[in-house]
Amino acid sequence: MPSSSRRFLLLLALLGLPAALGLVPSAPARAADEMMLPVPTVTIYPGDTIKESMLRLQAYPTTYRARAAVIDAPLAIVGRVARRTLLPGEPVPVNAVDDPRLVSRGTPTQMIFEENGLVITAVGAPLQNGGLGETIRVRNTDTNRIVLGTVMADGRIKIGGF
């Protein structure tokens, strides 16, 4: 390499032009190359409700590619239930958490129908698990008829009035 070329490159480096031109990453650019993902601080077992104290943010390079889609916000995990064991320091896959169940399949549950001041209650057997606001199928234990209902916050199932 001729000495004039070397001097030119040295001058560019001294002036900081390579960083300005994007040829060399600057310190702030390196920080922007990281993404923060929530990871468990303790082992979380299936069925455990995830609390904020069980999580911390961990930096990963933006080039990080998980084996499966992972959750990128702590608020998307807190209050949900683990479907499988979550290990400390590992990103949480989207399919590893579920909304908490208010109704469990096969467990006798109160069904309620309300319309124009008329209230009818009966016992039903849910045919599937359900969380708040989900529409599920329920078998009326008196008539063996299958109806659709919406899971309410208190664990009852509202029939009709969709």
Short mmCIF file of N, CA and C in Angstrom, two decimals:
data_model
loop_
_atom_site.label_atom_id
_atom_site.label_comp_id
_atom_site.label_asym_id
_atom_site.label_seq_id
_atom_site.Cartn_x
_atom_site.Cartn_y
_atom_site.Cartn_z
N MET A 1 0.85 -1.17 0.00
CA MET A 1 0.00 0.00 0.00
C MET A 1 0.89 1.24 0.00
N PRO A 2 0.67 2.15 -0.92
CA PRO A 2 1.49 3.35 -0.96
C PRO A 2 1.30 4.17 0.31
N SER A 3 2.33 4.90 0.65
CA SER A 3 2.31 5.68 1.89
C SER A 3 1.26 6.78 1.85
N SER A 4 0.97 7.33 0.67
CA SER A 4 -0.06 8.38 0.58
C SER A 4 -1.44 7.80 0.92
N SER A 5 -1.71 6.57 0.52
CA SER A 5 -2.99 5.93 0.85
C SER A 5 -3.09 5.68 2.35
N ARG A 6 -1.98 5.25 2.94
CA ARG A 6 -1.96 5.01 4.37
C ARG A 6 -2.21 6.30 5.14
N ARG A 7 -1.58 7.37 4.70
CA ARG A 7 -1.77 8.66 5.36
C ARG A 7 -3.22 9.13 5.25
N PHE A 8 -3.81 8.89 4.09
CA PHE A 8 -5.20 9.30 3.87
C PHE A 8 -6.14 8.53 4.82
N LEU A 9 -5.94 7.21 4.94
CA LEU A 9 -6.76 6.40 5.85
C LEU A 9 -6.55 6.81 7.31
N LEU A 10 -5.30 7.12 7.66
CA LEU A 10 -5.00 7.56 9.01
C LEU A 10 -5.70 8.89 9.31
N LEU A 11 -5.70 9.79 8.34
CA LEU A 11 -6.38 11.07 8.50
C LEU A 11 -7.89 10.86 8.67
N LEU A 12 -8.47 9.97 7.87
CA LEU A 12 -9.90 9.68 7.99
C LEU A 12 -10.22 9.12 9.38
N ALA A 13 -9.38 8.21 9.85
CA ALA A 13 -9.60 7.60 11.17
C ALA A 13 -9.50 8.64 12.28
N LEU A 14 -8.53 9.55 12.16
CA LEU A 14 -8.36 10.59 13.18
C LEU A 14 -9.54 11.55 13.20
N LEU A 15 -10.11 11.82 12.06
CA LEU A 15 -11.24 12.73 11.98
C LEU A 15 -12.56 12.06 12.38
N GLY A 16 -12.55 10.74 12.49
CA GLY A 16 -13.76 10.02 12.87
C GLY A 16 -14.73 9.86 11.72
N LEU A 17 -14.28 10.04 10.50
CA LEU A 17 -15.17 9.93 9.36
C LEU A 17 -15.68 8.50 9.11
N PRO A 18 -14.90 7.47 9.33
CA PRO A 18 -15.46 6.13 9.09
C PRO A 18 -16.70 5.86 9.95
N ALA A 19 -16.68 6.30 11.20
CA ALA A 19 -17.85 6.10 12.06
C ALA A 19 -19.02 6.94 11.57
N ALA A 20 -18.71 8.16 11.13
CA ALA A 20 -19.77 9.03 10.63
C ALA A 20 -20.38 8.48 9.35
N LEU A 21 -19.58 7.81 8.55
CA LEU A 21 -20.08 7.23 7.31
C LEU A 21 -20.70 5.86 7.52
N GLY A 22 -20.68 5.36 8.75
CA GLY A 22 -21.26 4.05 9.03
C GLY A 22 -20.33 2.90 8.73
N LEU A 23 -19.05 3.18 8.51
CA LEU A 23 -18.09 2.12 8.20
C LEU A 23 -17.63 1.39 9.45
N VAL A 24 -17.64 2.07 10.58
CA VAL A 24 -17.24 1.48 11.86
C VAL A 24 -18.34 1.80 12.86
N PRO A 25 -18.88 0.79 13.53
CA PRO A 25 -19.96 1.09 14.49
C PRO A 25 -19.43 1.92 15.65
N SER A 26 -20.18 2.95 16.00
CA SER A 26 -19.81 3.77 17.15
C SER A 26 -20.39 3.14 18.41
N ALA A 27 -20.00 3.63 19.58
CA ALA A 27 -20.46 3.06 20.85
C ALA A 27 -21.99 3.09 20.98
N PRO A 28 -22.68 4.20 20.68
CA PRO A 28 -24.14 4.19 20.80
C PRO A 28 -24.78 3.19 19.84
N ALA A 29 -24.19 2.99 18.68
CA ALA A 29 -24.75 2.05 17.71
C ALA A 29 -24.67 0.63 18.25
N ARG A 30 -23.60 0.32 18.98
CA ARG A 30 -23.48 -1.02 19.55
C ARG A 30 -24.59 -1.27 20.56
N ALA A 31 -24.93 -0.27 21.36
CA ALA A 31 -26.00 -0.42 22.34
C ALA A 31 -27.35 -0.62 21.65
N ALA A 32 -27.54 0.03 20.51
CA ALA A 32 -28.78 -0.12 19.77
C ALA A 32 -28.87 -1.49 19.11
N ASP A 33 -27.76 -2.20 19.01
CA ASP A 33 -27.76 -3.52 18.40
C ASP A 33 -28.21 -4.60 19.38
N GLU A 34 -28.68 -4.19 20.56
CA GLU A 34 -29.14 -5.15 21.55
C GLU A 34 -30.64 -5.02 21.74
N MET A 35 -31.27 -6.15 22.05
CA MET A 35 -32.68 -6.12 22.40
C MET A 35 -32.82 -6.74 23.79
N MET A 36 -33.74 -6.23 24.54
CA MET A 36 -33.96 -6.71 25.90
C MET A 36 -35.15 -7.66 25.91
N LEU A 37 -34.92 -8.89 26.37
CA LEU A 37 -35.98 -9.89 26.44
C LEU A 37 -36.19 -10.30 27.89
N PRO A 38 -37.45 -10.51 28.29
CA PRO A 38 -37.70 -10.98 29.65
C PRO A 38 -37.32 -12.46 29.77
N VAL A 39 -36.63 -12.79 30.85
CA VAL A 39 -36.25 -14.18 31.12
C VAL A 39 -36.56 -14.48 32.59
N PRO A 40 -36.88 -15.73 32.90
CA PRO A 40 -37.13 -16.09 34.30
C PRO A 40 -35.85 -15.99 35.14
N THR A 41 -36.01 -15.65 36.41
CA THR A 41 -34.87 -15.64 37.34
C THR A 41 -34.83 -16.95 38.13
N VAL A 42 -35.94 -17.67 38.14
CA VAL A 42 -36.05 -18.96 38.83
C VAL A 42 -36.71 -19.95 37.88
N THR A 43 -36.63 -21.23 38.20
CA THR A 43 -37.33 -22.23 37.40
C THR A 43 -38.83 -22.09 37.65
N ILE A 44 -39.58 -21.99 36.57
CA ILE A 44 -41.04 -21.86 36.65
C ILE A 44 -41.64 -23.15 36.10
N TYR A 45 -42.46 -23.81 36.91
CA TYR A 45 -43.02 -25.11 36.54
C TYR A 45 -44.40 -24.97 35.90
N PRO A 46 -44.81 -25.97 35.12
CA PRO A 46 -46.14 -25.93 34.49
C PRO A 46 -47.23 -25.72 35.54
N GLY A 47 -48.15 -24.81 35.26
CA GLY A 47 -49.23 -24.51 36.18
C GLY A 47 -48.95 -23.35 37.11
N ASP A 48 -47.67 -22.92 37.20
CA ASP A 48 -47.32 -21.77 38.05
C ASP A 48 -47.79 -20.47 37.39
N THR A 49 -48.35 -19.58 38.20
CA THR A 49 -48.69 -18.25 37.72
C THR A 49 -47.43 -17.40 37.78
N ILE A 50 -47.12 -16.72 36.69
CA ILE A 50 -45.87 -15.96 36.59
C ILE A 50 -46.06 -14.58 37.20
N LYS A 51 -45.16 -14.25 38.14
CA LYS A 51 -45.17 -12.95 38.81
C LYS A 51 -44.02 -12.10 38.29
N GLU A 52 -44.16 -10.79 38.44
CA GLU A 52 -43.12 -9.87 37.96
C GLU A 52 -41.78 -10.13 38.65
N SER A 53 -41.82 -10.55 39.91
CA SER A 53 -40.58 -10.80 40.66
C SER A 53 -39.82 -12.02 40.12
N MET A 54 -40.46 -12.82 39.29
CA MET A 54 -39.82 -14.01 38.73
C MET A 54 -39.08 -13.71 37.42
N LEU A 55 -39.14 -12.45 36.97
CA LEU A 55 -38.57 -12.09 35.67
C LEU A 55 -37.52 -10.99 35.79
N ARG A 56 -36.63 -10.95 34.82
CA ARG A 56 -35.69 -9.84 34.66
C ARG A 56 -35.46 -9.67 33.17
N LEU A 57 -34.95 -8.51 32.78
CA LEU A 57 -34.63 -8.26 31.37
C LEU A 57 -33.18 -8.64 31.12
N GLN A 58 -32.95 -9.30 30.00
CA GLN A 58 -31.60 -9.71 29.63
C GLN A 58 -31.33 -9.24 28.20
N ALA A 59 -30.12 -8.72 27.98
CA ALA A 59 -29.75 -8.20 26.66
C ALA A 59 -29.35 -9.34 25.73
N TYR A 60 -29.84 -9.26 24.51
CA TYR A 60 -29.49 -10.20 23.44
C TYR A 60 -29.13 -9.38 22.21
N PRO A 61 -28.21 -9.86 21.39
CA PRO A 61 -27.92 -9.13 20.15
C PRO A 61 -29.13 -9.18 19.22
N THR A 62 -29.29 -8.16 18.40
CA THR A 62 -30.43 -8.15 17.49
C THR A 62 -30.34 -9.29 16.49
N THR A 63 -29.18 -9.87 16.34
CA THR A 63 -29.03 -11.01 15.42
C THR A 63 -29.45 -12.32 16.08
N TYR A 64 -29.82 -12.28 17.38
CA TYR A 64 -30.23 -13.49 18.10
C TYR A 64 -31.49 -14.06 17.46
N ARG A 65 -31.46 -15.34 17.18
CA ARG A 65 -32.61 -16.03 16.61
C ARG A 65 -32.95 -17.21 17.52
N ALA A 66 -34.07 -17.13 18.18
CA ALA A 66 -34.50 -18.22 19.06
C ALA A 66 -35.04 -19.37 18.22
N ARG A 67 -35.10 -20.55 18.85
CA ARG A 67 -35.65 -21.72 18.14
C ARG A 67 -37.13 -21.54 17.84
N ALA A 68 -37.81 -20.76 18.65
CA ALA A 68 -39.24 -20.49 18.46
C ALA A 68 -39.47 -19.01 18.73
N ALA A 69 -40.66 -18.52 18.36
CA ALA A 69 -40.99 -17.12 18.63
C ALA A 69 -41.01 -16.90 20.14
N VAL A 70 -40.39 -15.82 20.58
CA VAL A 70 -40.30 -15.55 22.02
C VAL A 70 -41.05 -14.27 22.37
N ILE A 71 -41.45 -14.17 23.63
CA ILE A 71 -42.16 -13.00 24.12
C ILE A 71 -41.13 -11.90 24.41
N ASP A 72 -41.42 -10.68 23.93
CA ASP A 72 -40.44 -9.60 24.06
C ASP A 72 -40.83 -8.52 25.08
N ALA A 73 -41.95 -8.70 25.78
CA ALA A 73 -42.37 -7.70 26.76
C ALA A 73 -42.77 -8.39 28.07
N PRO A 74 -42.24 -7.92 29.20
CA PRO A 74 -42.57 -8.54 30.48
C PRO A 74 -44.07 -8.53 30.79
N LEU A 75 -44.76 -7.46 30.40
CA LEU A 75 -46.19 -7.37 30.68
C LEU A 75 -47.00 -8.43 29.94
N ALA A 76 -46.44 -8.99 28.88
CA ALA A 76 -47.13 -10.05 28.14
C ALA A 76 -47.04 -11.39 28.87
N ILE A 77 -46.20 -11.48 29.89
CA ILE A 77 -46.01 -12.74 30.62
C ILE A 77 -46.64 -12.69 32.00
N VAL A 78 -46.53 -11.55 32.68
CA VAL A 78 -46.98 -11.43 34.07
C VAL A 78 -48.48 -11.75 34.17
N GLY A 79 -48.81 -12.63 35.12
CA GLY A 79 -50.20 -13.01 35.34
C GLY A 79 -50.65 -14.21 34.53
N ARG A 80 -49.81 -14.65 33.61
CA ARG A 80 -50.15 -15.82 32.80
C ARG A 80 -49.62 -17.08 33.47
N VAL A 81 -50.01 -18.24 32.96
CA VAL A 81 -49.65 -19.52 33.55
C VAL A 81 -48.69 -20.26 32.63
N ALA A 82 -47.65 -20.84 33.22
CA ALA A 82 -46.68 -21.61 32.43
C ALA A 82 -47.30 -22.91 31.96
N ARG A 83 -47.13 -23.23 30.68
CA ARG A 83 -47.61 -24.49 30.13
C ARG A 83 -46.53 -25.56 30.19
N ARG A 84 -45.28 -25.13 30.29
CA ARG A 84 -44.15 -26.06 30.41
C ARG A 84 -43.10 -25.42 31.30
N THR A 85 -42.08 -26.19 31.65
CA THR A 85 -41.03 -25.68 32.52
C THR A 85 -40.24 -24.58 31.82
N LEU A 86 -40.09 -23.45 32.51
CA LEU A 86 -39.32 -22.32 31.98
C LEU A 86 -38.03 -22.22 32.80
N LEU A 87 -36.91 -22.26 32.11
CA LEU A 87 -35.61 -22.26 32.78
C LEU A 87 -35.06 -20.85 32.97
N PRO A 88 -34.33 -20.62 34.07
CA PRO A 88 -33.75 -19.29 34.32
C PRO A 88 -32.79 -18.88 33.20
N GLY A 89 -32.87 -17.61 32.80
CA GLY A 89 -31.96 -17.07 31.80
C GLY A 89 -32.30 -17.41 30.36
N GLU A 90 -33.38 -18.17 30.13
CA GLU A 90 -33.79 -18.53 28.77
C GLU A 90 -35.00 -17.70 28.36
N PRO A 91 -35.02 -17.16 27.12
CA PRO A 91 -36.21 -16.43 26.67
C PRO A 91 -37.45 -17.33 26.71
N VAL A 92 -38.61 -16.72 26.90
CA VAL A 92 -39.85 -17.47 27.04
C VAL A 92 -40.55 -17.58 25.69
N PRO A 93 -40.72 -18.81 25.17
CA PRO A 93 -41.45 -18.98 23.91
C PRO A 93 -42.91 -18.57 24.05
N VAL A 94 -43.48 -18.07 22.97
CA VAL A 94 -44.87 -17.62 22.97
C VAL A 94 -45.82 -18.75 23.38
N ASN A 95 -45.55 -19.95 22.90
CA ASN A 95 -46.45 -21.07 23.18
C ASN A 95 -46.20 -21.73 24.53
N ALA A 96 -45.32 -21.17 25.36
CA ALA A 96 -45.01 -21.76 26.67
C ALA A 96 -45.85 -21.19 27.80
N VAL A 97 -46.66 -20.17 27.50
CA VAL A 97 -47.52 -19.57 28.52
C VAL A 97 -48.96 -19.53 28.01
N ASP A 98 -49.89 -19.51 28.95
CA ASP A 98 -51.30 -19.51 28.60
C ASP A 98 -52.03 -18.60 29.57
N ASP A 99 -53.21 -18.14 29.17
CA ASP A 99 -54.03 -17.36 30.09
C ASP A 99 -54.51 -18.27 31.22
N PRO A 100 -54.73 -17.71 32.41
CA PRO A 100 -55.19 -18.55 33.51
C PRO A 100 -56.58 -19.12 33.23
N ARG A 101 -56.78 -20.36 33.65
CA ARG A 101 -58.07 -21.02 33.46
C ARG A 101 -59.01 -20.62 34.58
N LEU A 102 -60.20 -20.22 34.21
CA LEU A 102 -61.24 -19.98 35.21
C LEU A 102 -62.19 -21.16 35.25
N VAL A 103 -62.25 -21.90 34.14
CA VAL A 103 -63.13 -23.05 34.02
C VAL A 103 -62.29 -24.22 33.51
N SER A 104 -62.42 -25.37 34.18
CA SER A 104 -61.68 -26.56 33.76
C SER A 104 -62.64 -27.58 33.16
N ARG A 105 -62.18 -28.21 32.11
CA ARG A 105 -62.98 -29.21 31.41
C ARG A 105 -63.46 -30.30 32.37
N GLY A 106 -64.75 -30.61 32.32
CA GLY A 106 -65.32 -31.68 33.11
C GLY A 106 -65.71 -31.31 34.53
N THR A 107 -65.27 -30.18 35.03
CA THR A 107 -65.60 -29.75 36.40
C THR A 107 -66.98 -29.10 36.42
N PRO A 108 -67.90 -29.59 37.24
CA PRO A 108 -69.24 -28.97 37.29
C PRO A 108 -69.14 -27.47 37.56
N THR A 109 -69.83 -26.70 36.74
CA THR A 109 -69.76 -25.24 36.79
C THR A 109 -71.17 -24.67 36.67
N GLN A 110 -71.41 -23.56 37.35
CA GLN A 110 -72.72 -22.93 37.27
C GLN A 110 -72.87 -22.18 35.96
N MET A 111 -73.99 -22.43 35.27
CA MET A 111 -74.34 -21.69 34.06
C MET A 111 -75.44 -20.70 34.45
N ILE A 112 -75.43 -19.54 33.83
CA ILE A 112 -76.44 -18.54 34.14
C ILE A 112 -76.97 -17.93 32.85
N PHE A 113 -78.30 -17.77 32.80
CA PHE A 113 -78.96 -17.12 31.67
C PHE A 113 -79.74 -15.95 32.24
N GLU A 114 -79.49 -14.74 31.72
CA GLU A 114 -80.19 -13.53 32.18
C GLU A 114 -80.77 -12.81 30.98
N GLU A 115 -82.08 -12.48 31.09
CA GLU A 115 -82.70 -11.68 30.04
C GLU A 115 -83.96 -11.02 30.58
N ASN A 116 -84.07 -9.72 30.44
CA ASN A 116 -85.23 -8.94 30.87
C ASN A 116 -85.65 -9.24 32.31
N GLY A 117 -84.69 -9.32 33.20
CA GLY A 117 -85.00 -9.55 34.61
C GLY A 117 -85.18 -11.02 34.97
N LEU A 118 -85.24 -11.90 34.00
CA LEU A 118 -85.37 -13.34 34.24
C LEU A 118 -83.97 -13.93 34.40
N VAL A 119 -83.76 -14.67 35.48
CA VAL A 119 -82.47 -15.30 35.72
C VAL A 119 -82.69 -16.80 35.90
N ILE A 120 -82.02 -17.60 35.07
CA ILE A 120 -82.10 -19.06 35.16
C ILE A 120 -80.69 -19.58 35.38
N THR A 121 -80.54 -20.43 36.39
CA THR A 121 -79.24 -21.03 36.65
C THR A 121 -79.35 -22.55 36.54
N ALA A 122 -78.27 -23.17 36.15
CA ALA A 122 -78.20 -24.63 36.04
C ALA A 122 -76.74 -25.03 36.18
N VAL A 123 -76.52 -26.32 36.37
CA VAL A 123 -75.16 -26.83 36.45
C VAL A 123 -74.80 -27.44 35.11
N GLY A 124 -73.59 -27.12 34.65
CA GLY A 124 -73.12 -27.66 33.38
C GLY A 124 -71.72 -28.22 33.51
N ALA A 125 -71.36 -29.06 32.56
CA ALA A 125 -70.02 -29.63 32.52
C ALA A 125 -69.30 -29.05 31.30
N PRO A 126 -68.33 -28.19 31.52
CA PRO A 126 -67.60 -27.62 30.38
C PRO A 126 -66.91 -28.72 29.56
N LEU A 127 -66.98 -28.59 28.26
CA LEU A 127 -66.34 -29.56 27.37
C LEU A 127 -64.93 -29.13 26.99
N GLN A 128 -64.52 -27.97 27.48
CA GLN A 128 -63.16 -27.48 27.23
C GLN A 128 -62.78 -26.50 28.33
N ASN A 129 -61.49 -26.26 28.48
CA ASN A 129 -61.00 -25.28 29.44
C ASN A 129 -61.31 -23.89 28.92
N GLY A 130 -61.45 -22.93 29.83
CA GLY A 130 -61.74 -21.58 29.38
C GLY A 130 -61.21 -20.51 30.30
N GLY A 131 -60.78 -19.41 29.69
CA GLY A 131 -60.32 -18.24 30.42
C GLY A 131 -61.36 -17.13 30.30
N LEU A 132 -61.11 -16.02 30.96
CA LEU A 132 -62.03 -14.89 30.98
C LEU A 132 -62.41 -14.44 29.57
N GLY A 133 -63.73 -14.37 29.31
CA GLY A 133 -64.23 -13.88 28.03
C GLY A 133 -64.25 -14.88 26.90
N GLU A 134 -63.73 -16.07 27.11
CA GLU A 134 -63.72 -17.07 26.05
C GLU A 134 -65.09 -17.71 25.91
N THR A 135 -65.46 -18.04 24.69
CA THR A 135 -66.69 -18.77 24.42
C THR A 135 -66.35 -20.25 24.36
N ILE A 136 -67.04 -21.03 25.19
CA ILE A 136 -66.77 -22.46 25.25
C ILE A 136 -68.07 -23.25 25.15
N ARG A 137 -67.93 -24.55 24.87
CA ARG A 137 -69.09 -25.45 24.82
C ARG A 137 -69.29 -26.05 26.21
N VAL A 138 -70.56 -26.11 26.63
CA VAL A 138 -70.91 -26.64 27.94
C VAL A 138 -72.09 -27.60 27.78
N ARG A 139 -72.01 -28.75 28.47
CA ARG A 139 -73.11 -29.71 28.43
C ARG A 139 -73.96 -29.49 29.67
N ASN A 140 -75.26 -29.21 29.45
CA ASN A 140 -76.19 -29.07 30.55
C ASN A 140 -76.38 -30.45 31.16
N THR A 141 -76.06 -30.61 32.45
CA THR A 141 -76.10 -31.94 33.07
C THR A 141 -77.53 -32.46 33.26
N ASP A 142 -78.53 -31.57 33.28
CA ASP A 142 -79.92 -32.00 33.42
C ASP A 142 -80.50 -32.52 32.11
N THR A 143 -80.18 -31.85 31.00
CA THR A 143 -80.78 -32.20 29.71
C THR A 143 -79.80 -32.87 28.74
N ASN A 144 -78.52 -32.89 29.08
CA ASN A 144 -77.45 -33.39 28.20
C ASN A 144 -77.34 -32.62 26.90
N ARG A 145 -77.92 -31.43 26.86
CA ARG A 145 -77.84 -30.59 25.68
C ARG A 145 -76.57 -29.75 25.74
N ILE A 146 -75.91 -29.57 24.59
CA ILE A 146 -74.68 -28.78 24.54
C ILE A 146 -75.02 -27.36 24.11
N VAL A 147 -74.55 -26.39 24.90
CA VAL A 147 -74.79 -24.98 24.62
C VAL A 147 -73.46 -24.23 24.61
N LEU A 148 -73.48 -23.04 24.05
CA LEU A 148 -72.30 -22.17 24.06
C LEU A 148 -72.46 -21.14 25.16
N GLY A 149 -71.37 -20.83 25.83
CA GLY A 149 -71.41 -19.83 26.88
C GLY A 149 -70.09 -19.08 26.97
N THR A 150 -70.13 -17.93 27.63
CA THR A 150 -68.95 -17.10 27.81
C THR A 150 -68.50 -17.17 29.26
N VAL A 151 -67.21 -17.40 29.47
CA VAL A 151 -66.66 -17.50 30.82
C VAL A 151 -66.62 -16.10 31.44
N MET A 152 -67.19 -16.00 32.65
CA MET A 152 -67.21 -14.73 33.38
C MET A 152 -66.09 -14.70 34.41
N ALA A 153 -65.79 -13.53 34.96
CA ALA A 153 -64.67 -13.35 35.89
C ALA A 153 -64.81 -14.19 37.16
N ASP A 154 -66.03 -14.48 37.57
CA ASP A 154 -66.24 -15.25 38.80
C ASP A 154 -66.24 -16.76 38.56
N GLY A 155 -65.98 -17.19 37.32
CA GLY A 155 -65.90 -18.62 37.01
C GLY A 155 -67.21 -19.22 36.54
N ARG A 156 -68.29 -18.42 36.54
CA ARG A 156 -69.56 -18.92 36.01
C ARG A 156 -69.55 -18.76 34.49
N ILE A 157 -70.51 -19.42 33.85
CA ILE A 157 -70.61 -19.36 32.40
C ILE A 157 -71.94 -18.71 32.03
N LYS A 158 -71.87 -17.62 31.29
CA LYS A 158 -73.07 -16.90 30.87
C LYS A 158 -73.56 -17.49 29.55
N ILE A 159 -74.81 -17.90 29.54
CA ILE A 159 -75.42 -18.51 28.36
C ILE A 159 -76.30 -17.47 27.69
N GLY A 160 -76.27 -17.42 26.36
CA GLY A 160 -77.11 -16.48 25.62
C GLY A 160 -76.61 -15.05 25.73
N GLY A 161 -77.32 -14.14 25.08
CA GLY A 161 -76.98 -12.72 25.15
C GLY A 161 -75.66 -12.38 24.52
N PHE A 162 -75.28 -13.10 23.48
CA PHE A 162 -73.99 -12.83 22.81
C PHE A 162 -74.13 -11.56 22.08
#
